[in-house]
Coordinates of C-alpha atoms and ligand atoms in Angstrom, one line a residue:
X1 CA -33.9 17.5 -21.8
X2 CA -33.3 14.1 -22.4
X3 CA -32.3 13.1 -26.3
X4 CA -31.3 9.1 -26.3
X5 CA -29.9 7.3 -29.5
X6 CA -31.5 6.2 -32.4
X7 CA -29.3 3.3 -32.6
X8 CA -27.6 1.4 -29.8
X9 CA -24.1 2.3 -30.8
X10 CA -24.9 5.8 -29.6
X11 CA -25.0 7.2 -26.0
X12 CA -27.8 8.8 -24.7
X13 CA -27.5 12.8 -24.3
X14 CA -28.7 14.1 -21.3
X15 CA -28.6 18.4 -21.2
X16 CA -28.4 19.9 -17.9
X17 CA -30.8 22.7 -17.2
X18 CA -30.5 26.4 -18.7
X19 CA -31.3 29.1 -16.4
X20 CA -33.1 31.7 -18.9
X21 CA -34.1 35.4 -18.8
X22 CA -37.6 34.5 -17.2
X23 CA -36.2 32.7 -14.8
X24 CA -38.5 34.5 -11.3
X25 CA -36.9 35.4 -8.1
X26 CA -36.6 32.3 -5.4
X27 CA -40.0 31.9 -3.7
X28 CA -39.3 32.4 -0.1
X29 CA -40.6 30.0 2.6
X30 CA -40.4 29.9 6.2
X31 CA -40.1 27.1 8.7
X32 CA -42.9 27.4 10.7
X33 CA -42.2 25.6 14.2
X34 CA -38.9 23.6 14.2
X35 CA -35.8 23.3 12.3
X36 CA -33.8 19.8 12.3
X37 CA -29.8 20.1 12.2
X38 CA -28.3 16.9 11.1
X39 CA -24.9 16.5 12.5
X40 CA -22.2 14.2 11.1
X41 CA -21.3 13.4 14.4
X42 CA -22.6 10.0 16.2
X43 CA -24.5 10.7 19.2
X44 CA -22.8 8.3 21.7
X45 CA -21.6 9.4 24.7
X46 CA -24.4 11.8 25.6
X47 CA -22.9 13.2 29.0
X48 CA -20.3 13.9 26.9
X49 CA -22.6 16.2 24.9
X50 CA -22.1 20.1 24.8
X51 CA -26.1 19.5 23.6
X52 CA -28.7 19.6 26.2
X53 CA -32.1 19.6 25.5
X54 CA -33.9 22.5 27.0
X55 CA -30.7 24.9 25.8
X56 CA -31.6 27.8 24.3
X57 CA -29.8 28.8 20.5
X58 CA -29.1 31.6 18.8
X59 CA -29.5 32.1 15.0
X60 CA -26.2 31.3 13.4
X61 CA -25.1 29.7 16.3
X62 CA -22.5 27.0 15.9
X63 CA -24.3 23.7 17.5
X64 CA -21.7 20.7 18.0
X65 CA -22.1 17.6 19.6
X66 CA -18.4 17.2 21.3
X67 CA -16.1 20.1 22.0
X68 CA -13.7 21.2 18.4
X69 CA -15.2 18.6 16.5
X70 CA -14.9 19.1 12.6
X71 CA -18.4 18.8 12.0
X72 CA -21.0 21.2 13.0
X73 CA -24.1 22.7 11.7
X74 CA -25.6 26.6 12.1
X75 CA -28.7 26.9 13.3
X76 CA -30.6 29.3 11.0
X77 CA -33.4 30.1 13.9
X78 CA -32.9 31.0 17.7
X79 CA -35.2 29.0 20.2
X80 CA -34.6 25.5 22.5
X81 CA -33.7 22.4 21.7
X82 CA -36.7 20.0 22.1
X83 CA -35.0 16.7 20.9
X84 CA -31.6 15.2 20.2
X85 CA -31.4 11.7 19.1
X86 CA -29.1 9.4 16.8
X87 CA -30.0 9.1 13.2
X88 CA -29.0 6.9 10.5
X89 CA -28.0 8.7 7.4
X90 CA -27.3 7.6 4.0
X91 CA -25.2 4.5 3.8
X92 CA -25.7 4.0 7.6
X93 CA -23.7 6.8 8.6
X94 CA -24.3 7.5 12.3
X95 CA -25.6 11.5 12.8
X96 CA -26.6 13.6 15.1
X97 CA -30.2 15.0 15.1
X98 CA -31.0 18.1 17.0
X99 CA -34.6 19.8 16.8
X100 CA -35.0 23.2 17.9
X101 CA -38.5 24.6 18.7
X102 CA -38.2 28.3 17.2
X103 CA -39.0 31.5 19.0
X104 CA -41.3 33.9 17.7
X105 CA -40.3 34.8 14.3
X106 CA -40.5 38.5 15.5
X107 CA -38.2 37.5 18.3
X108 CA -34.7 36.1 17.0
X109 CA -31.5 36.4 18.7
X110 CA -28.3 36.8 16.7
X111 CA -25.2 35.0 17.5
X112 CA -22.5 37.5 18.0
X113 CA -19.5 35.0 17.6
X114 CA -19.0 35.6 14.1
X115 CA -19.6 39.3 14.6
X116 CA -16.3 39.5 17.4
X117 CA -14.1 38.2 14.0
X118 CA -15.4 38.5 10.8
X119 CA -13.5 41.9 10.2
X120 CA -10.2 39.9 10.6
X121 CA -11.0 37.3 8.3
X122 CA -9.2 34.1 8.3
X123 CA -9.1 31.0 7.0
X124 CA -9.2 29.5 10.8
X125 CA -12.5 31.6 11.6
X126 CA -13.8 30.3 8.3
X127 CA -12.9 26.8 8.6
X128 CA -14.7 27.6 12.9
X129 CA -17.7 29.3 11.9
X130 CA -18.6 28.8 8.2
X131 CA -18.4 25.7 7.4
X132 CA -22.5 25.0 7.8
X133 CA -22.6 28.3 5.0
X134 CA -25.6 27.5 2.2
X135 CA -23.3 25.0 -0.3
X136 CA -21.5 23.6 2.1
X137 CA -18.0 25.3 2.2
X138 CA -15.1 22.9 2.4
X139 CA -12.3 24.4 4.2
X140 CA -10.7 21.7 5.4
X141 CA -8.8 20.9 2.3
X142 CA -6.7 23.8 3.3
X143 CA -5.3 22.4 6.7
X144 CA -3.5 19.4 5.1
X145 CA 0.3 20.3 4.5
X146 CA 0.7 16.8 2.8
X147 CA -1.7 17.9 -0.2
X148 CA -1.1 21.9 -0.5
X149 CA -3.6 23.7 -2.7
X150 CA -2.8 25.8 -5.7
X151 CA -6.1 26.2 -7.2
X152 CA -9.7 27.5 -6.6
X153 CA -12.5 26.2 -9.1
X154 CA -15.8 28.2 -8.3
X155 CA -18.2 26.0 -9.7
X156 CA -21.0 28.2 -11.1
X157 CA -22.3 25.3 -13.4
X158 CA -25.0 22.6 -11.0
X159 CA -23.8 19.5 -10.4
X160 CA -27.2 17.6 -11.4
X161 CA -29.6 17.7 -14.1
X162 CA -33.1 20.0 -13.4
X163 CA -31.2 22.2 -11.2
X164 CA -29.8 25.9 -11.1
X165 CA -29.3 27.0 -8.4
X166 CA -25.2 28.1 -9.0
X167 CA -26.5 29.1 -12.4
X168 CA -28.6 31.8 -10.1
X169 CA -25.8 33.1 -7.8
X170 CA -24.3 33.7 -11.5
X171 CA -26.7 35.6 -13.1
X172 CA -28.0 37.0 -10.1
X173 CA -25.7 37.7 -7.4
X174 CA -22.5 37.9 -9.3
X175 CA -21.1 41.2 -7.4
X176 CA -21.5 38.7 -3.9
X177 CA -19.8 36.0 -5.9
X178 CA -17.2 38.9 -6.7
X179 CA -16.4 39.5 -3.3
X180 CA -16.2 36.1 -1.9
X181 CA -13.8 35.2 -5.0
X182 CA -12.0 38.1 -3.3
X183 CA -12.1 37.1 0.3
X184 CA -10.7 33.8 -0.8
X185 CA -8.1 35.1 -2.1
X186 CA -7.3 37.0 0.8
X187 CA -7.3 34.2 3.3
X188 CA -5.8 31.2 1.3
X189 CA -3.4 33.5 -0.2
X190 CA -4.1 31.8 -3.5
X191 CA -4.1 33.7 -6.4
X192 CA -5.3 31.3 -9.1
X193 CA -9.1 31.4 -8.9
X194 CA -11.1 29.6 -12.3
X195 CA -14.6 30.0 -12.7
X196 CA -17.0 27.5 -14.7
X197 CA -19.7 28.3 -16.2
X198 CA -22.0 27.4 -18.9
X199 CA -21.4 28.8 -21.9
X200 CA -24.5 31.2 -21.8
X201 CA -23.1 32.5 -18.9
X202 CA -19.7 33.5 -19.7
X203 CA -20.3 36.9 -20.5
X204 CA -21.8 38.0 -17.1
X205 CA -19.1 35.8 -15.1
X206 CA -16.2 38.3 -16.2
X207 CA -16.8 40.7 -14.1
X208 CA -16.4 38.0 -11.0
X209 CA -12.5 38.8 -10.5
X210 CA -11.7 35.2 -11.4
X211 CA -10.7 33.2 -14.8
X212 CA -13.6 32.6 -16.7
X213 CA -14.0 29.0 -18.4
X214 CA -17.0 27.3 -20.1
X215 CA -18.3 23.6 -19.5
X216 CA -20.3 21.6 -22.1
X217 CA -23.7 21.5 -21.9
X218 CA -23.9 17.5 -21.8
X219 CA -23.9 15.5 -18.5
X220 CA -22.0 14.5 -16.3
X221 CA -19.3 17.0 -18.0
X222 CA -19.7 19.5 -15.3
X223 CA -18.6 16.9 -12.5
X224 CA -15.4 18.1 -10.5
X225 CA -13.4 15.3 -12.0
X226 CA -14.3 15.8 -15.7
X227 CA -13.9 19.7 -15.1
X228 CA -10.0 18.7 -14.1
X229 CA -9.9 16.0 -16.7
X230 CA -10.9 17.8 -19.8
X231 CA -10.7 21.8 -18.7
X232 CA -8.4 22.1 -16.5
X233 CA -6.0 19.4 -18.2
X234 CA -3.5 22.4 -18.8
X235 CA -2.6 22.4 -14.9
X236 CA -0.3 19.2 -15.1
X237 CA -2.4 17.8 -12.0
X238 CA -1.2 14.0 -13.1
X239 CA -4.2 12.9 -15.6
X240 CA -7.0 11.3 -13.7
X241 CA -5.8 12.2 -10.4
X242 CA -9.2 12.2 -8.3
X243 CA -9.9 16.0 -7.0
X244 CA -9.3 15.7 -3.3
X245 CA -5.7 14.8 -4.8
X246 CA -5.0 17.1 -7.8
X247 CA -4.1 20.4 -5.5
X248 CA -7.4 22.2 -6.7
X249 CA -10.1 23.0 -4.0
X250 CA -13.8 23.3 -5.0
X251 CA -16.7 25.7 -3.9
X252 CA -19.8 26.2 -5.1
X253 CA -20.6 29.5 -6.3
X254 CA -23.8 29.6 -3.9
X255 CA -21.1 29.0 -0.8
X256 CA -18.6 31.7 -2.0
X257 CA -21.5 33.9 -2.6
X258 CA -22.5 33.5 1.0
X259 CA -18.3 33.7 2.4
X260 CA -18.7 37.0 0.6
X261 CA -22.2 38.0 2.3
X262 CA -21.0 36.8 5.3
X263 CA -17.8 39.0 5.7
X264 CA -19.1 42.1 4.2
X265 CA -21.4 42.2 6.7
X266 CA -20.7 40.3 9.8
X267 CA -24.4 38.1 9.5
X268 CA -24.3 34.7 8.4
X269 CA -26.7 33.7 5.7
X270 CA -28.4 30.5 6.3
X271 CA -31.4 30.3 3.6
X272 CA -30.4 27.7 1.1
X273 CA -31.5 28.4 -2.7
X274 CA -33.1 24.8 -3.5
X275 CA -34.7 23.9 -6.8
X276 CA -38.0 22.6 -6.3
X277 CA -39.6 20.2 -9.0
X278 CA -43.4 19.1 -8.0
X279 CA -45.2 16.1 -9.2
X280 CA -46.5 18.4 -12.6
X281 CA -43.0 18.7 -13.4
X282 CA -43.4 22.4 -12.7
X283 CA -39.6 23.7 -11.5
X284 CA -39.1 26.6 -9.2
X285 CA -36.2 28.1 -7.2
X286 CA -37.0 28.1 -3.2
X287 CA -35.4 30.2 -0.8
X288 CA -35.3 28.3 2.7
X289 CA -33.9 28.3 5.9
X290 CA -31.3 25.7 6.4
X291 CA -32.9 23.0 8.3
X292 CA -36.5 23.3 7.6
X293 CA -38.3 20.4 7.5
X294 CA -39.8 18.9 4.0
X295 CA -43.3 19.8 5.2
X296 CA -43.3 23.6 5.7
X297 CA -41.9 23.5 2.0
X298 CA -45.2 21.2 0.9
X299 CA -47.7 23.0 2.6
X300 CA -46.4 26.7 2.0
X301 CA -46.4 25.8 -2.0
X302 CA -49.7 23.4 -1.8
X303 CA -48.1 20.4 -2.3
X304 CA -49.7 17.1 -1.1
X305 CA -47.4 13.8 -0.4
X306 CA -49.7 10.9 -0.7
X307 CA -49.0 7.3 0.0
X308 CA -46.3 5.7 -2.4
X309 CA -45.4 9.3 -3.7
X310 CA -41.4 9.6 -3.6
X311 CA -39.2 12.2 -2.6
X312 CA -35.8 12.9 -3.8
X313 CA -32.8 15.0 -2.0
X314 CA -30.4 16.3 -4.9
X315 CA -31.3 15.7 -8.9
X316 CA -32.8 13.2 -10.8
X317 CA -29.1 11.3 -11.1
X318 CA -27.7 11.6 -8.2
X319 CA -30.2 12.1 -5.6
X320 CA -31.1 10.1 -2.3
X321 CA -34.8 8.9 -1.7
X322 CA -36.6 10.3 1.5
X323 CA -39.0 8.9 3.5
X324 CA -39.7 11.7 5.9
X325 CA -41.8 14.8 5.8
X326 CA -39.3 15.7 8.8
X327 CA -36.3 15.7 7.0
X328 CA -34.7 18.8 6.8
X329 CA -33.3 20.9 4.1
X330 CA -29.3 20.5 4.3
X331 CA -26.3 22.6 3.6
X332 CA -25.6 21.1 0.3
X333 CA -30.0 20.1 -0.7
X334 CA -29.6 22.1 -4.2
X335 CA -32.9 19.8 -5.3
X336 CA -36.1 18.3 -4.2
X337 CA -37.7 16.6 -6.3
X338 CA -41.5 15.0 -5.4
X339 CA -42.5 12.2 -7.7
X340 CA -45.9 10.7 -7.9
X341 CA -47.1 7.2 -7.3
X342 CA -47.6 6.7 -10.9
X343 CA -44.4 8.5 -12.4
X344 CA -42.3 6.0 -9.7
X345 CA -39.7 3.9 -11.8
X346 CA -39.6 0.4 -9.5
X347 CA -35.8 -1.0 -9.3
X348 CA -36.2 -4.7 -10.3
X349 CA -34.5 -7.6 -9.4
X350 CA -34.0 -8.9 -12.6
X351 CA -30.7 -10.1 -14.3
X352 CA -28.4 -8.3 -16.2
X353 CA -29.0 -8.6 -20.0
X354 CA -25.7 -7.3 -21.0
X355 CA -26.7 -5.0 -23.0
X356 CA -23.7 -2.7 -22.8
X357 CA -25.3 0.3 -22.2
X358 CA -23.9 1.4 -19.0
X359 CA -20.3 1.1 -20.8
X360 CA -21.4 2.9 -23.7
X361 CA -22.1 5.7 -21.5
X362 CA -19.8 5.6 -18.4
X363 CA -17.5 8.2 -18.5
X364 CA -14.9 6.0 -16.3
X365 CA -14.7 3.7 -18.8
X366 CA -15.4 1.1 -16.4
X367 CA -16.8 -2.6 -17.8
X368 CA -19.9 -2.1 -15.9
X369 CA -21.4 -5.6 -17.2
X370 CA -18.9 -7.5 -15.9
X371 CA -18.5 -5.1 -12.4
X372 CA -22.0 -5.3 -11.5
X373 CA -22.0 -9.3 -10.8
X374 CA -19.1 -9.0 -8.7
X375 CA -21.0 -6.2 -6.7
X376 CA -24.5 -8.2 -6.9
X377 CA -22.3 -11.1 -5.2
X378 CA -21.0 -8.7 -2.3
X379 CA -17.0 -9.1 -3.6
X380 CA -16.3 -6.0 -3.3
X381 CA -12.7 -6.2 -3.4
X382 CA -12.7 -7.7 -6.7
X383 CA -14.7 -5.1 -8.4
X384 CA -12.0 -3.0 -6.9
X385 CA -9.2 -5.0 -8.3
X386 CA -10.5 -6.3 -11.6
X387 CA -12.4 -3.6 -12.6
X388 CA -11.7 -0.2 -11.4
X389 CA -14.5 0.5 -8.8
X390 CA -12.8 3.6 -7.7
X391 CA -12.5 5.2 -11.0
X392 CA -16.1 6.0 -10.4
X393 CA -17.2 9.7 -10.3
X394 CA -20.6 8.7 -9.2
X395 CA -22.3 9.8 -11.8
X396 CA -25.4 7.7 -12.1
X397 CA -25.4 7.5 -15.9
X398 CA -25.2 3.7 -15.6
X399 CA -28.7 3.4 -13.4
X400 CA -30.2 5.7 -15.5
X401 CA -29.7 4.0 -19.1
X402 CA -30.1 0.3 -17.6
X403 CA -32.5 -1.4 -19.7
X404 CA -33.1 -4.2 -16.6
X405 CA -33.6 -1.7 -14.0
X406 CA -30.6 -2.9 -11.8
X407 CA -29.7 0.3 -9.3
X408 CA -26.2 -0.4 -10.6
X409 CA -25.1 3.0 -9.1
X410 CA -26.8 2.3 -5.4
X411 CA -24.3 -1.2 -5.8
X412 CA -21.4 1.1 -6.7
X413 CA -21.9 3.5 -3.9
X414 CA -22.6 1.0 -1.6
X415 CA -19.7 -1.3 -2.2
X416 CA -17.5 1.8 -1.6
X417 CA -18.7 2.9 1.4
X418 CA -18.3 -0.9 2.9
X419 CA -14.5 -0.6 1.5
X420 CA -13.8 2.4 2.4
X421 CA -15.2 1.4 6.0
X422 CA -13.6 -1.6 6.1
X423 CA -10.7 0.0 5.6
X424 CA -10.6 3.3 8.3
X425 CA -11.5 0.3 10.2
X426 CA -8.5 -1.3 9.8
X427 CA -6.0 1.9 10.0
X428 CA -7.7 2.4 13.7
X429 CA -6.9 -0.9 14.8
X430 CA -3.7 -0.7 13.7
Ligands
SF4_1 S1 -21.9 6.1 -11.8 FE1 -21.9 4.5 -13.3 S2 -21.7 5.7 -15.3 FE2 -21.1 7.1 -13.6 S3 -18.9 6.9 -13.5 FE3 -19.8 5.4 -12.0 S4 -19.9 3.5 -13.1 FE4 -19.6 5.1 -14.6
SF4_2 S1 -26.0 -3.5 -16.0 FE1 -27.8 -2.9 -17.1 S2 -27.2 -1.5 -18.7 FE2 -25.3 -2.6 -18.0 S3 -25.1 -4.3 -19.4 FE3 -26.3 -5.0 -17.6 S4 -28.4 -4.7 -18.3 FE4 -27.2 -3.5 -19.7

């Protein structure tokens, strides 16, 4: 629900989304012939390639492009791989795309890997095998002696606006949040577990094993950053210390449900809980099989995709335009959102009017008027010296409220992705 100022002076409110009593169970769908695994891996020396096409997977099989790499995906169907091919991701990042032509539905093959280990769980056979969970786990933060962890925030609040999907695990599946809080515990040895919620929620989270605390209602104040900023400010973690810094780790509640699935019962789950918003506006909460493409969700809830209709991966602020019916539901897709041709909002190429709207609302602080012509010019590192480009938590408040229609937050994202390349590139050569 969107409530904007009566004067100026005031920022817009934006509310996130409550989950409510009505709220049905996840329609399931099914991918019908393929699934697509994007792998953030570049696909460049193929006779290097532990992927051949013509091998045969199983479901929840690990598929990797080189041997021990980091990145991996599961495959949530067993069958052969038909295709694997480079793909440019967001921000031209350089992936891996694999296609697997699924056996008969009837027919699957389980992957025993995780089944030889998950009684001993670890945080090495988590941080092997679970990575590619529903929510996209992040157990790397654990493996960096420089930056020690001392803190767990389960987030059960959603990161965008329109979607619910951690609301859902909440209300929903809060004995499987239970036990992965508790199987976190076990393998990190970390005792200091918070759980956000909204404040409607509170009640229900107190049985999760974990401190309970309670987010505003009011976007972006349930992004990571402004969680440690404003409620978790009693944890001395140096101010505005960015999170991969501050000693806390994050996890969805969607992931540490499925950690806790996963090791009570030696099967790892691979349908993702997406919220699905159609061109009506109607919302609904999807249960799909990691990878399936865009289309099997379409046709299986009698949604057409006609020319100049858009689609959006993640929420309304945040989210990443599509362009595919082919692309695949992710690890971390809590969204779609389908938009039609009349309901599109062009970007324009128009001036800014400085207004001062995006500084009214930036919670950064940041002098967006006076950063966005440095970024319109390409001097990046300017807007990184003069005016804070990295204090940005990426919220896309400042697109959002722009009265000219600049994609001020696609310039923000994009100048730090050419720094941040610019500079890896640099600590290689050297
Ligand atoms: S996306 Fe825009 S509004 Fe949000 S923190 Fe960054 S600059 Fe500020
Ligand atoms: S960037 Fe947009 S919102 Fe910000 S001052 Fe300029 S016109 Fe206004």
């Amino acid at each position: 629900m969107i409530k904007r100022s009566f004067f100026g002076l005031v920022k817009p409110k934006l509310q996130y989304e409550i989950i409510d009593d009505a709220q049905p169970e996840p329609v399931n769908i099914n991918a019908s012939e393929k699934i697509m695994l994007y792998i953030d891996q570049p696909y460049e020396n193929k006779a290097n390639s532990l992927l051949k096409i013509g091998d045969q997977v199983k479901n929840g099989q690990k598929i990797e492009v080189v041997k021990d790499a980091d990145a991996y995906m599961l495959s949530s169907k067993s069958g052969q791989i038909s295709n694997i091919s480079s793909f440019v991701g967001f921000m031209e990042k350089k992936l891996t795309a694999v296609t697997i032509d699924i056996d008969d539905q009837a027919n699957q093959l389980l992957d025993d890997s995780f089944k030889d280990v998950y009684k001993t769980p670890s945080m090495e056979n988590a941080k092997d095998l679970l990575s590619g969970l529903p929510g996209k786990p992040d157990f790397d933060v654990f493996f960096h002696p420089d930056k020690p962890i001392k803190s767990i925030v389960v987030l059960g609040v959603d990161g965008d606006l329109l979607t619910t999907t951690n609301q859902w695990f909440i209300k929903n599946g809060i004995i499987s949040v239970k036990t992965g809080i508790d199987l976190l515990r076990k393998i990190t040895g970390i005792h200091d577990i918070i759980l956000i919620v909204p404040q409607h929620l509170a009640q229900v989270a107190g049985s999760a094993g974990a401190t309970v605390k309670t987010v505003d209602s009011e976007y972006p104040a349930a992004h990571p950053q402004l969680i440690i900023r404003h409620i978790l400010a009693d944890k001395n973690l140096g101010g505005n210390d960015i999170a991969s810094n501050s000693g806390i780790a994050f996890f969805s509640a969607e992931a540490v449900s499925a950690i806790g699935a996963a090791y009570k019962t030696g099967q790892i789950p691979l349908d993702k809980i997406v919220t699905f918003i159609s061109k009506d506006g109607n919302k609904q909460l999807v249960s799909v099989p990691i990878g399936t493409p865009l289309q099997d969700i379409l046709s299986q809830l009698n949604e057409s995709l006609n020319d100049g209709d858009r689609v959006i991966f993640g929420g309304p602020m945040t989210g990443v335009a599509v362009y595919s019916p082919d692309f695949p539901v992710m690890p971390d897709t809590d969204a779609i959102i389908i938009q039609d041709k009349s309901q599109v909002v062009e970007r324009a190429d128009v001036a800014c009017i400085n207004c001062g709207e995006c500084v009214r609302v930036c919670p950064a602080n940041i002098q967006i008027n006076q950063l966005i012509r440095f970024l319109e010019a390409g001097q990046y590192e300017e807007a990184a010296d003069q005016y804070d480009l990295f204090s940005c938590i990426e919220c896309g408040f400042c697109s959002f409220v722009c009265e000219s229609r600049i994609p001020v937050f696609q310039h923000i994202k994009l100048a730090k992705h050419t720094l941040e390349s610019m500079n890896a590139a640099e600590e290689n050569n050297a």
